[in-house]
CSV table of C-alpha atoms and ligand atoms in Angstrom, one decimal:
chain,number,residue,atom,x,y,z
A,203,MET,CA,-17.1,10.7,-2.0
A,204,GLN,CA,-16.0,9.4,1.4
A,205,ILE,CA,-12.4,8.2,1.6
A,206,THR,CA,-11.1,5.8,4.3
A,207,VAL,CA,-7.3,5.9,4.8
A,208,LEU,CA,-5.8,2.7,6.2
A,209,THR,CA,-2.4,3.2,7.7
A,210,PRO,CA,-0.5,0.4,9.4
A,211,THR,CA,1.8,1.5,12.2
A,212,TYR,CA,4.8,0.0,14.0
A,213,ASN,CA,6.7,2.6,16.0
A,214,GLU,CA,5.4,5.7,14.3
A,215,ALA,CA,4.8,7.8,17.4
A,216,GLU,CA,6.5,10.8,15.9
A,217,ASN,CA,4.8,10.6,12.6
A,218,LEU,CA,1.2,9.6,13.3
A,219,PRO,CA,-0.2,12.7,14.9
A,220,LYS,CA,1.3,14.9,12.1
A,221,LEU,CA,0.0,12.5,9.4
A,222,VAL,CA,-3.5,12.4,10.8
A,223,SER,CA,-3.7,16.2,11.2
A,224,ALA,CA,-2.4,16.6,7.6
A,225,LEU,CA,-5.0,14.1,6.2
A,226,LEU,CA,-7.9,15.7,8.0
A,227,MET,CA,-7.0,19.2,6.8
A,228,LEU,CA,-7.4,18.1,3.1
A,229,PRO,CA,-10.4,19.3,1.1
A,230,LEU,CA,-11.7,15.7,1.0
A,231,ASP,CA,-14.1,13.7,3.2
A,232,ILE,CA,-11.5,11.6,4.9
A,233,HIS,CA,-11.7,9.0,7.7
A,234,VAL,CA,-8.7,7.2,9.1
A,235,LEU,CA,-8.2,3.7,10.4
A,236,VAL,CA,-4.8,3.1,12.1
A,237,VAL,CA,-3.8,-0.6,12.4
A,238,ASP,CA,-1.2,-0.7,15.2
A,239,ASP,CA,0.6,-3.8,16.3
A,240,ASN,CA,1.2,-2.9,19.9
A,241,SER,CA,4.2,-0.7,19.0
A,242,PRO,CA,6.8,-0.5,21.8
A,243,ASP,CA,7.0,3.3,21.3
A,244,GLY,CA,3.4,3.8,22.3
A,245,THR,CA,2.0,4.6,18.9
A,246,GLY,CA,-1.2,2.7,19.8
A,247,GLN,CA,-1.9,5.0,22.8
A,248,ILE,CA,-1.2,8.1,20.7
A,249,ALA,CA,-3.7,6.7,18.1
A,250,ASP,CA,-6.3,6.3,20.9
A,251,GLU,CA,-5.8,9.9,21.9
A,252,LEU,CA,-6.3,11.0,18.3
A,253,THR,CA,-9.8,9.3,18.3
A,254,GLY,CA,-10.6,11.8,21.0
A,255,THR,CA,-9.1,14.8,19.2
A,256,TYR,CA,-11.0,14.0,16.0
A,257,PRO,CA,-14.2,12.4,17.1
A,258,GLY,CA,-15.8,10.1,14.5
A,259,ARG,CA,-13.0,10.5,12.0
A,260,VAL,CA,-10.3,8.4,13.5
A,261,GLN,CA,-10.4,4.7,14.5
A,262,VAL,CA,-7.8,2.3,15.8
A,263,LEU,CA,-7.5,-1.4,15.3
A,264,HIS,CA,-5.1,-2.7,18.0
A,265,ARG,CA,-3.4,-6.0,17.4
A,266,PRO,CA,-1.4,-7.7,20.2
A,267,GLU,CA,1.9,-8.2,18.4
A,268,LYS,CA,3.8,-7.4,15.2
A,269,ARG,CA,2.2,-9.4,12.4
A,270,GLY,CA,3.4,-7.7,9.2
A,271,LEU,CA,2.0,-5.6,6.5
A,272,ARG,CA,-0.1,-8.3,4.8
A,273,SER,CA,-2.3,-9.1,7.8
A,274,ALA,CA,-2.4,-5.5,8.9
A,275,TYR,CA,-4.0,-4.6,5.5
A,276,LEU,CA,-6.1,-7.6,5.2
A,277,ASN,CA,-7.6,-7.1,8.7
A,278,GLY,CA,-8.0,-3.4,7.9
A,279,PHE,CA,-9.7,-3.9,4.6
A,280,GLN,CA,-12.2,-6.4,6.2
A,281,LYS,CA,-13.1,-3.9,8.9
A,282,VAL,CA,-13.6,-0.8,6.8
A,283,LEU,CA,-15.4,-2.7,4.0
A,284,ASN,CA,-17.8,-4.2,6.6
A,285,GLU,CA,-18.4,-0.7,7.8
A,286,GLY,CA,-19.3,0.4,4.3
A,287,ALA,CA,-16.2,2.2,3.2
A,288,GLN,CA,-16.6,3.4,-0.5
A,289,VAL,CA,-12.9,4.3,-1.3
A,290,VAL,CA,-10.0,2.8,0.6
A,291,VAL,CA,-6.4,4.2,0.6
A,292,GLN,CA,-3.3,2.3,1.6
A,293,MET,CA,-0.7,4.6,2.9
A,294,ASP,CA,2.5,4.4,5.1
A,295,ALA,CA,2.5,6.4,8.3
A,296,ASP,CA,6.1,7.6,8.0
A,297,PHE,CA,5.5,10.5,5.6
A,298,SER,CA,7.0,8.7,2.6
A,299,HIS,CA,3.5,9.2,1.1
A,300,ASP,CA,2.5,12.8,0.9
A,301,PRO,CA,-1.2,13.4,1.9
A,302,SER,CA,-1.3,16.2,-0.7
A,303,ALA,CA,-1.2,13.7,-3.5
A,304,LEU,CA,-4.7,12.4,-2.5
A,305,PRO,CA,-6.9,14.9,-4.4
A,306,ALA,CA,-5.2,14.0,-7.7
A,307,MET,CA,-5.5,10.3,-6.9
A,308,ALA,CA,-9.2,10.7,-6.1
A,309,LYS,CA,-9.8,12.5,-9.4
A,310,LEU,CA,-8.2,9.8,-11.4
A,311,LEU,CA,-10.2,7.1,-9.5
A,312,GLU,CA,-13.3,8.5,-11.2
A,313,SER,CA,-12.0,6.8,-14.3
A,314,SER,CA,-10.2,3.8,-12.8
A,315,ASP,CA,-10.8,0.8,-10.5
A,316,VAL,CA,-7.7,1.5,-8.6
A,317,VAL,CA,-5.1,4.3,-8.6
A,318,LEU,CA,-1.4,3.7,-7.8
A,319,GLY,CA,0.6,6.6,-6.4
A,320,SER,CA,3.5,6.1,-8.9
A,321,ARG,CA,7.1,7.1,-8.6
A,322,TYR,CA,8.0,5.9,-12.1
A,323,ILE,CA,5.8,8.0,-14.4
A,324,PRO,CA,6.5,11.5,-15.6
A,325,GLY,CA,6.1,13.9,-12.6
A,326,GLY,CA,6.8,11.1,-10.1
A,327,THR,CA,10.2,10.7,-8.3
A,328,VAL,CA,12.0,9.1,-5.4
A,329,ASP,CA,13.8,10.9,-2.6
A,330,GLN,CA,16.7,13.0,-4.0
A,331,LYS,CA,18.7,12.1,-0.8
A,332,TRP,CA,18.5,8.3,-1.5
A,333,PRO,CA,21.9,6.9,-2.1
A,334,PHE,CA,22.6,5.6,-5.6
A,335,TRP,CA,22.3,1.9,-4.6
A,336,ARG,CA,18.9,2.5,-3.0
A,337,LYS,CA,17.5,4.2,-6.1
A,338,GLY,CA,18.9,1.4,-8.2
A,339,LEU,CA,17.4,-1.3,-6.1
A,340,SER,CA,14.0,0.3,-6.2
A,341,ALA,CA,14.1,0.9,-9.9
A,342,PHE,CA,15.4,-2.6,-10.7
A,343,GLY,CA,12.9,-4.3,-8.3
A,344,ASN,CA,10.1,-2.6,-10.3
A,345,PHE,CA,11.6,-3.4,-13.6
A,346,TYR,CA,12.1,-7.0,-12.7
A,347,ALA,CA,8.5,-7.5,-11.4
A,348,ARG,CA,7.1,-5.7,-14.4
A,349,VAL,CA,9.0,-7.8,-17.0
A,350,ILE,CA,8.3,-11.2,-15.3
A,351,LEU,CA,4.7,-10.5,-14.5
A,352,GLU,CA,4.1,-8.6,-17.7
A,353,LEU,CA,2.6,-5.6,-15.9
A,354,PRO,CA,1.3,-2.7,-17.9
A,355,PHE,CA,2.0,-0.1,-15.1
A,356,ARG,CA,5.2,1.4,-14.0
A,357,ASP,CA,5.2,1.2,-10.2
A,358,ALA,CA,4.3,-2.2,-8.9
A,359,THR,CA,5.9,-1.8,-5.5
A,360,THR,CA,4.3,1.4,-4.4
A,361,GLY,CA,2.5,1.3,-1.1
A,362,PHE,CA,0.4,4.3,-1.8
A,363,ARG,CA,-2.9,3.3,-3.5
A,364,MET,CA,-6.5,4.1,-3.7
A,365,TRP,CA,-9.1,1.4,-4.2
A,366,ARG,CA,-12.8,1.5,-5.1
A,367,ARG,CA,-14.9,-0.6,-2.7
A,368,GLU,CA,-16.2,-2.7,-5.6
A,369,THR,CA,-12.7,-3.5,-6.8
A,370,LEU,CA,-11.6,-4.9,-3.4
A,371,LEU,CA,-14.8,-6.8,-3.0
A,372,GLN,CA,-14.2,-8.6,-6.3
A,373,MET,CA,-10.6,-9.7,-5.5
A,374,PRO,CA,-9.9,-13.0,-3.7
A,375,LEU,CA,-7.8,-11.2,-1.1
A,376,GLU,CA,-7.6,-14.4,1.1
A,377,ARG,CA,-5.3,-15.9,-1.6
A,378,ILE,CA,-2.6,-13.3,-0.9
A,379,GLN,CA,0.3,-15.0,0.8
A,380,SER,CA,3.3,-12.7,0.6
A,381,SER,CA,4.2,-10.6,3.6
A,382,GLY,CA,6.5,-7.6,3.6
A,383,TYR,CA,6.5,-5.5,0.5
A,384,VAL,CA,6.0,-8.3,-2.1
A,385,PHE,CA,2.5,-8.2,-0.6
A,386,LEU,CA,2.0,-5.0,-2.6
A,387,VAL,CA,3.2,-6.5,-5.8
A,388,GLU,CA,0.9,-9.5,-5.2
A,389,MET,CA,-2.1,-7.3,-4.7
A,390,ALA,CA,-1.4,-5.2,-7.8
A,391,TYR,CA,-0.8,-8.4,-9.8
A,392,LEU,CA,-4.2,-9.8,-8.6
A,393,ALA,CA,-5.9,-6.6,-9.9
A,394,HIS,CA,-4.1,-6.9,-13.2
A,395,CYS,CA,-5.0,-10.5,-13.7
A,396,LEU,CA,-8.6,-9.6,-13.1
A,397,GLU,CA,-8.3,-6.9,-15.7
A,398,PHE,CA,-9.2,-4.0,-13.5
A,399,GLN,CA,-8.5,-0.5,-14.9
A,400,ILE,CA,-5.3,0.6,-13.1
A,401,GLY,CA,-4.6,4.3,-13.1
A,402,GLU,CA,-1.3,5.9,-12.0
A,403,SER,CA,-0.9,9.3,-10.5
A,404,PRO,CA,2.6,10.7,-10.0
A,405,ILE,CA,4.0,11.0,-6.4
A,406,TYR,CA,7.1,12.2,-4.8
A,407,PHE,CA,8.3,9.4,-2.5
A,408,ALA,CA,10.2,10.9,0.4
A,409,ASP,CA,12.3,8.8,2.8
A,410,ARG,CA,10.8,8.2,6.2
A,411,ARG,CA,10.9,11.4,8.3
A,412,TRP,CA,11.7,9.7,11.6
A,413,GLY,CA,13.1,6.3,12.4
A,414,LYS,CA,15.4,4.0,10.7
A,415,SER,CA,15.0,2.3,7.3
A,416,LYS,CA,15.1,-1.5,7.2
A,417,MET,CA,15.4,-2.0,3.4
A,418,SER,CA,18.1,-4.5,2.5
A,419,PHE,CA,19.5,-6.7,-0.2
A,420,ARG,CA,18.2,-9.8,1.6
A,421,ILE,CA,14.6,-8.5,1.5
A,422,GLN,CA,15.1,-7.8,-2.3
A,423,LEU,CA,16.5,-11.2,-2.9
A,424,GLU,CA,13.5,-12.9,-1.3
A,425,ALA,CA,11.3,-10.7,-3.3
A,426,ALA,CA,13.0,-11.7,-6.5
A,427,VAL,CA,12.2,-15.4,-5.9
A,428,ARG,CA,8.7,-14.7,-4.7
A,429,ILE,CA,7.8,-12.9,-8.0
A,430,TRP,CA,8.2,-16.2,-9.9
A,431,GLN,CA,6.0,-17.9,-7.4
A,432,LEU,CA,3.3,-15.3,-8.0
A,433,LYS,CA,3.5,-15.9,-11.7
A,434,TRP,CA,3.0,-19.6,-11.2
A,435,GLY,CA,0.4,-19.4,-8.4
A,436,TYR,CA,-2.0,-17.1,-10.2
A,437,ARG,CA,-2.0,-18.7,-13.7
A,438,ASP,CA,-5.6,-19.7,-13.3
A,439,LEU,CA,-6.6,-16.0,-12.7
A,440,ARG,CA,-4.4,-14.9,-15.5
A,441,ARG,CA,-6.2,-17.3,-17.9
A,442,ASN,CA,-9.7,-16.4,-16.8
A,443,GLY,CA,-9.2,-12.7,-16.5
A,444,ARG,CA,-12.3,-10.7,-15.5
A,445,LEU,CA,-14.3,-14.0,-15.3
A,446,ALA,CA,-12.3,-14.8,-12.2
A,447,ARG,CA,-13.7,-11.8,-10.3
A,448,LEU,CA,-15.7,-12.6,-7.3
B,657,GTP,N1,0.7,-2.7,11.9
B,657,GTP,C1,1.9,-2.9,11.3
B,657,GTP,N2,2.5,-1.9,10.6
B,657,GTP,C2,3.7,-2.1,10.1
B,657,GTP,C3,4.4,-3.4,10.3
B,657,GTP,N3,5.6,-3.2,9.6
B,657,GTP,C4,5.6,-2.0,9.1
B,657,GTP,N4,4.5,-1.3,9.4
B,657,GTP,C5,4.1,0.0,8.9
B,657,GTP,O1,3.9,-0.1,7.5
B,657,GTP,C6,4.3,1.1,6.9
B,657,GTP,C7,5.4,0.8,5.9
B,657,GTP,O2,6.5,0.3,6.6
B,657,GTP,P1,8.0,0.9,6.6
B,657,GTP,O3,8.7,0.4,7.9
B,657,GTP,O4,7.9,2.4,6.4
B,657,GTP,O5,8.6,0.1,5.4
B,657,GTP,P2,9.4,0.7,4.2
B,657,GTP,O6,8.9,2.0,3.8
B,657,GTP,O7,9.6,-0.4,3.3
B,657,GTP,O8,10.8,0.9,4.9
B,657,GTP,P3,11.5,2.2,5.5
B,657,GTP,O9,12.6,2.5,4.6
B,657,GTP,O10,11.9,1.8,6.9
B,657,GTP,O11,10.5,3.3,5.6
B,657,GTP,C8,4.8,2.1,8.0
B,657,GTP,O12,3.7,2.9,8.4
B,657,GTP,C9,5.1,1.1,9.2
B,657,GTP,O13,4.9,1.7,10.5
B,657,GTP,C10,3.7,-4.4,11.0
B,657,GTP,O14,4.3,-5.5,11.2
B,657,GTP,N5,2.5,-4.1,11.5
B,658,MG,MG1,8.6,3.7,4.9
């Protein structure tokens, strides 16, 4: 089973080479696509150098400016699916997502349509160093989305996920409108509406290794409103279930 890891980068110069090296050392058949938005810190150039260090295993999609997570992933999905990717992983480049979780996720994908790397099931956890308010925000954000959207899984906002090609191809990805991290909730909700089998594999979510966090109350507040818009906007899919698959 070949796995393509999609990792969007914006100013991840410190993290990216270590991440790629850790990924390619795993006992899995892994390829990497970096989607870089012309990072001011030169991440794009570092990514280009990695294509030389690991010939045939690393690719880079350069975009001219910062365009957000949504379009980075949608562009990335399109590219790797066109090129025949069988299994696609979404993963942050900042070491919040531990590459060593991938073998267990791959195992669970054998019996699922998508696997979420989950912080909120037994065995999963968030960074011990997170302050109380940040833990609370994350847990409450998840709880809120789960109750309103009636989600059966525990971690709706995780950015660490593994998709089967067929699952992605059957989802109307062009309908996804949210940017930022609600994009992740929206994608998971889409999969749920279409009645895909969603597995959860426990992860330890570490805070970013280098660089500064941007998470704020404002971001969470916008997300809270956006969740209601999702519920309203996808009621057709919710009604039609698996019949709405492409
Ligand atoms: N290509 C691209 N990548 C992005 C953009 N914004 C964030 N990223 C990357 O997406 C991943 C997740 O973003 P983070 O900045 O870590 O977001 P976060 O984990 O919610 O917040 P932190 O607490 O700052 O880590 C990282 O690999 C970022 O480098 C963007 O506009 N374009
Ligand atoms: Mg991060």
